[in-house]
Coordinates of C-alpha atoms and ligand atoms in Angstrom, one line a residue:
M706 CA -10.8 -14.4 -32.0
N707 CA -12.9 -17.5 -32.6
P708 CA -15.9 -17.9 -30.3
S709 CA -14.8 -21.0 -28.5
K710 CA -11.4 -19.4 -27.7
H711 CA -13.2 -16.3 -26.4
Q712 CA -15.5 -18.6 -24.2
Q713 CA -12.4 -20.4 -22.8
E714 CA -10.7 -17.2 -21.9
R715 CA -13.8 -15.9 -20.3
R716 CA -14.2 -19.1 -18.3
A717 CA -10.6 -18.9 -17.2
L718 CA -11.1 -15.4 -15.9
L719 CA -14.2 -16.2 -14.0
D720 CA -13.3 -19.7 -12.7
A721 CA -11.4 -18.6 -9.6
F722 CA -14.2 -16.2 -8.6
R723 CA -16.9 -18.9 -8.8
T724 CA -14.8 -21.6 -7.1
S725 CA -13.5 -19.3 -4.3
S726 CA -16.3 -16.9 -3.8
G727 CA -15.6 -16.7 -0.1
T728 CA -12.4 -14.8 -0.9
S729 CA -13.6 -12.8 -3.9
A730 CA -15.2 -9.4 -4.3
I731 CA -17.6 -8.1 -6.9
L732 CA -17.8 -4.3 -7.1
T733 CA -20.1 -2.6 -9.6
D734 CA -21.2 0.7 -11.0
I735 CA -25.0 1.1 -11.0
D736 CA -26.4 3.5 -13.7
G737 CA -25.6 2.1 -17.2
T738 CA -24.3 -1.1 -15.7
L739 CA -27.1 -2.6 -13.5
A740 CA -29.8 -0.1 -14.5
P741 CA -30.6 1.3 -18.0
I742 CA -29.8 5.0 -18.5
T743 CA -33.1 6.9 -18.6
S744 CA -33.9 10.5 -19.5
T745 CA -34.1 11.4 -15.8
P746 CA -32.2 9.6 -13.0
A747 CA -35.4 9.1 -11.0
E748 CA -36.9 6.8 -13.8
A749 CA -33.9 4.4 -13.6
E750 CA -34.6 0.9 -12.3
V751 CA -32.6 -2.3 -11.8
P752 CA -34.3 -5.2 -13.7
E753 CA -35.6 -8.0 -11.5
G754 CA -33.3 -10.6 -13.1
I755 CA -30.2 -8.6 -12.2
R756 CA -31.4 -7.9 -8.7
E757 CA -32.1 -11.6 -8.0
T758 CA -28.7 -12.6 -9.3
L759 CA -27.0 -10.0 -7.2
A760 CA -28.9 -11.2 -4.2
K761 CA -27.6 -14.7 -4.7
L762 CA -24.0 -13.5 -5.2
S763 CA -24.2 -11.4 -2.0
E764 CA -24.9 -14.6 -0.1
A765 CA -21.9 -16.4 -1.5
Y766 CA -19.2 -13.7 -2.0
L767 CA -16.9 -12.1 0.6
L768 CA -17.8 -8.7 -0.7
V769 CA -20.5 -7.4 -3.1
A770 CA -20.8 -3.6 -3.3
G771 CA -22.3 -0.8 -5.5
V772 CA -20.1 2.1 -6.3
S773 CA -21.9 5.1 -7.7
G774 CA -22.1 8.8 -8.3
R775 CA -25.5 8.8 -6.7
E776 CA -26.1 9.5 -3.0
P777 CA -25.6 6.0 -1.3
S778 CA -29.2 5.8 0.1
E779 CA -30.5 6.5 -3.4
A780 CA -28.2 3.8 -4.8
R781 CA -29.5 1.3 -2.3
E782 CA -33.1 2.1 -3.2
L783 CA -32.3 1.7 -6.9
V784 CA -30.7 -1.7 -6.5
G785 CA -33.1 -2.8 -3.8
L786 CA -30.8 -4.8 -1.6
R787 CA -30.0 -3.9 2.0
N788 CA -27.4 -6.6 2.6
I789 CA -24.7 -5.1 0.4
A790 CA -22.6 -1.9 0.8
Y791 CA -22.9 1.2 -1.3
F792 CA -20.1 3.7 -1.8
G793 CA -21.8 6.8 -3.2
N794 CA -21.3 10.4 -4.2
H795 CA -18.2 9.4 -6.2
G796 CA -16.3 8.0 -3.2
L797 CA -17.5 10.5 -0.6
E798 CA -20.0 8.4 1.4
L799 CA -20.2 4.8 2.4
L800 CA -23.5 3.2 3.4
R801 CA -22.7 -0.2 4.9
A802 CA -25.0 -3.2 4.7
F803 CA -28.0 -3.0 6.9
E804 CA -27.0 0.4 8.3
D805 CA -29.4 3.4 8.1
D806 CA -26.9 6.2 7.9
A807 CA -24.0 6.7 5.5
E808 CA -20.5 7.6 6.8
V809 CA -18.7 10.4 5.1
V810 CA -15.0 9.8 4.4
P811 CA -13.0 11.5 7.3
A812 CA -11.3 14.1 5.1
A813 CA -14.7 15.5 4.0
E814 CA -16.3 15.8 7.5
P815 CA -14.9 19.3 8.3
Y816 CA -16.9 20.6 5.3
F817 CA -20.4 19.7 6.4
E818 CA -21.2 23.1 7.8
R819 CA -20.0 24.9 4.7
M820 CA -21.9 22.6 2.4
R821 CA -25.0 23.3 4.4
E822 CA -24.4 27.1 4.2
L823 CA -24.1 27.0 0.5
E824 CA -27.2 24.8 0.1
L825 CA -29.3 27.2 2.3
L826 CA -28.1 30.2 0.3
A827 CA -29.0 28.4 -3.0
R828 CA -32.4 27.5 -1.6
E829 CA -33.1 31.1 -0.7
E830 CA -31.7 32.7 -3.8
L831 CA -32.0 30.2 -6.7
A832 CA -35.0 28.0 -5.9
P833 CA -37.5 30.9 -6.2
L834 CA -36.2 31.5 -9.7
G835 CA -37.1 27.9 -10.6
A836 CA -33.8 26.1 -10.0
F837 CA -33.9 22.8 -8.2
V838 CA -31.5 22.5 -5.3
Q839 CA -30.7 18.9 -4.5
D840 CA -29.3 17.9 -1.1
K841 CA -26.9 15.0 -1.8
G842 CA -25.7 14.6 1.8
I843 CA -22.1 15.8 1.9
A844 CA -22.5 17.2 -1.7
A845 CA -25.2 19.3 -3.4
A846 CA -26.4 20.1 -6.9
V847 CA -28.3 22.9 -8.4
H848 CA -30.3 21.9 -11.5
F849 CA -31.3 24.5 -14.0
R850 CA -32.3 22.5 -17.0
N851 CA -35.8 23.7 -17.0
V852 CA -35.3 27.4 -16.4
P853 CA -34.5 30.3 -18.8
E854 CA -30.9 30.5 -19.9
E855 CA -30.2 33.7 -17.9
V856 CA -31.4 32.0 -14.7
G857 CA -29.0 29.1 -15.5
E858 CA -26.1 31.5 -15.9
R859 CA -27.1 33.2 -12.6
C860 CA -27.1 29.8 -10.9
V861 CA -23.6 28.9 -12.1
K862 CA -22.2 32.3 -11.1
F863 CA -23.8 32.2 -7.7
V864 CA -22.7 28.7 -6.9
K865 CA -19.2 29.3 -8.1
E866 CA -18.7 32.5 -6.1
H867 CA -20.0 31.0 -2.9
A868 CA -18.1 27.7 -3.4
E869 CA -14.9 29.7 -3.9
R870 CA -15.5 31.7 -0.7
L871 CA -16.2 28.5 1.3
D872 CA -13.3 26.6 -0.2
L873 CA -15.5 24.0 -1.9
V874 CA -15.2 22.7 -5.4
T875 CA -17.7 22.8 -8.3
G876 CA -18.3 20.6 -11.3
K877 CA -20.6 21.7 -14.2
G878 CA -22.6 19.3 -16.2
R879 CA -25.4 19.8 -18.7
G880 CA -28.0 21.8 -16.9
V881 CA -26.5 21.2 -13.5
I882 CA -23.7 22.5 -11.2
E883 CA -22.5 20.2 -8.4
V884 CA -20.6 21.3 -5.3
K885 CA -18.5 19.1 -3.0
P886 CA -15.7 19.3 -0.5
P887 CA -12.2 19.6 -2.0
V888 CA -11.3 16.0 -1.1
E889 CA -9.5 13.7 -3.6
V890 CA -11.9 10.9 -3.8
D891 CA -13.3 8.9 -6.7
K892 CA -14.6 5.4 -7.5
G893 CA -11.0 4.2 -7.2
T894 CA -10.5 5.4 -3.6
A895 CA -13.9 3.9 -2.8
C896 CA -12.9 0.5 -4.2
R897 CA -9.5 0.6 -2.4
R898 CA -11.2 1.2 0.9
L899 CA -13.8 -1.6 0.5
I900 CA -11.1 -4.0 -0.6
E901 CA -8.6 -3.1 2.2
E902 CA -11.4 -3.5 4.8
A903 CA -12.7 -6.8 3.5
G904 CA -9.4 -8.3 2.3
P905 CA -10.5 -10.4 -0.7
K906 CA -7.8 -12.2 -2.8
R907 CA -9.5 -11.2 -6.1
A908 CA -11.7 -8.4 -7.2
M909 CA -13.9 -7.6 -10.1
F910 CA -15.3 -4.2 -11.1
L911 CA -18.0 -3.6 -13.7
G912 CA -18.5 -0.2 -15.3
D913 CA -19.6 1.7 -18.4
D914 CA -18.2 5.3 -18.1
V915 CA -15.1 7.3 -17.6
S916 CA -15.5 7.7 -13.8
D917 CA -15.3 3.9 -13.7
L918 CA -11.7 4.0 -15.1
D919 CA -10.6 5.2 -11.6
A920 CA -11.9 1.9 -10.2
F921 CA -10.2 -0.1 -13.0
R922 CA -6.9 1.6 -12.3
A923 CA -7.2 1.2 -8.5
L924 CA -7.7 -2.5 -9.0
A925 CA -4.7 -2.7 -11.3
A926 CA -2.6 -0.8 -8.8
M927 CA -3.6 -3.2 -6.0
L928 CA -2.7 -6.2 -8.2
D929 CA 0.8 -4.6 -8.8
E930 CA 1.3 -4.0 -5.1
G931 CA 0.3 -7.6 -4.3
T932 CA -2.8 -6.6 -2.3
L933 CA -4.9 -8.6 -4.8
E934 CA -3.9 -11.8 -6.6
Q935 CA -6.3 -11.4 -9.5
V936 CA -8.5 -8.6 -10.9
V937 CA -11.0 -8.6 -13.7
R938 CA -12.2 -5.3 -15.1
V939 CA -15.4 -5.6 -17.0
G940 CA -16.4 -3.0 -19.5
V941 CA -20.1 -2.7 -20.3
G942 CA -20.2 -2.0 -24.1
G943 CA -23.1 -0.3 -25.9
P944 CA -23.9 3.0 -27.7
G945 CA -22.0 6.0 -26.4
V946 CA -19.7 4.0 -24.1
P947 CA -16.3 5.7 -24.0
E948 CA -13.5 4.0 -25.9
E949 CA -11.2 3.7 -22.8
V950 CA -13.8 1.7 -21.0
V951 CA -13.4 -1.0 -23.6
S952 CA -9.7 -0.7 -24.1
E953 CA -8.9 -0.8 -20.4
S954 CA -11.1 -3.8 -19.6
D955 CA -10.2 -7.4 -19.4
L956 CA -13.6 -8.5 -20.5
V957 CA -16.3 -6.7 -22.4
V958 CA -20.0 -7.6 -22.1
E959 CA -22.8 -6.2 -24.2
G960 CA -25.3 -4.0 -22.3
L961 CA -27.4 -5.0 -19.3
E962 CA -28.2 -8.4 -20.9
G963 CA -24.4 -9.1 -21.0
V964 CA -24.1 -8.0 -17.4
K965 CA -26.9 -10.3 -16.3
K966 CA -25.3 -13.3 -18.0
L967 CA -21.9 -12.5 -16.5
L968 CA -23.3 -12.2 -13.0
Q969 CA -25.3 -15.5 -13.5
D970 CA -22.0 -17.2 -14.5
L971 CA -20.4 -16.0 -11.3
I972 CA -23.0 -17.9 -9.1
P973 CA -21.1 -20.8 -7.4
Ligands
MG811 MG1 -22.4 4.1 -15.2

């Protein structure tokens, strides 16, 4: 495609958002989209230029929200804006603008006690061995990256056994096992809830990873149903970005610089 044609198409996609910001929504992933991926999640930071731009957008748009795998209060701290909503824990918890406490999706509420039980057991049994037990609100994670392999295996076995007994589900990553209620939520259900509550005519989602595809697909479904009149799925390209993120997006931007430029172009 020649560059001017690309520019025209991009402008056409973004025009309605900019000129009708009061009926438009901007939803975005955080890590890898607004903040660079760092070796530990605690080091991640949203660059000042992106934060400032988002702050301007939040004043003009009907809805601006962060949608993340992180706990929502952590997502808010990372972005640094209190006046937008954060749907965290992969769709389990919503922290509304200016509120101090997140609300758990109703289907997950009955699992609070059981999550607490598992977390306490893990603290008693696994923390003394060197594992790090992370309280993620309605979810929990046991990190064993920095302990001997046999301790890691013990962590996985322990968490899986108790999760099964308590009717909770686990997901294993590299050096971590996560536990959460057996509730069908993801970034797609999170986007749907935010959009149905706010009622925008058009919505955009920015993301860089496979979990963001659920959001892309939810937006596409809402367009098909007629809930939305226009959707724009923005894939953030860069090293290690999964192929589907690019192939399922309407627009691809390069890295955080590309995200910043796009967000600036959305300012009315
Ligand atoms: Mg991401």
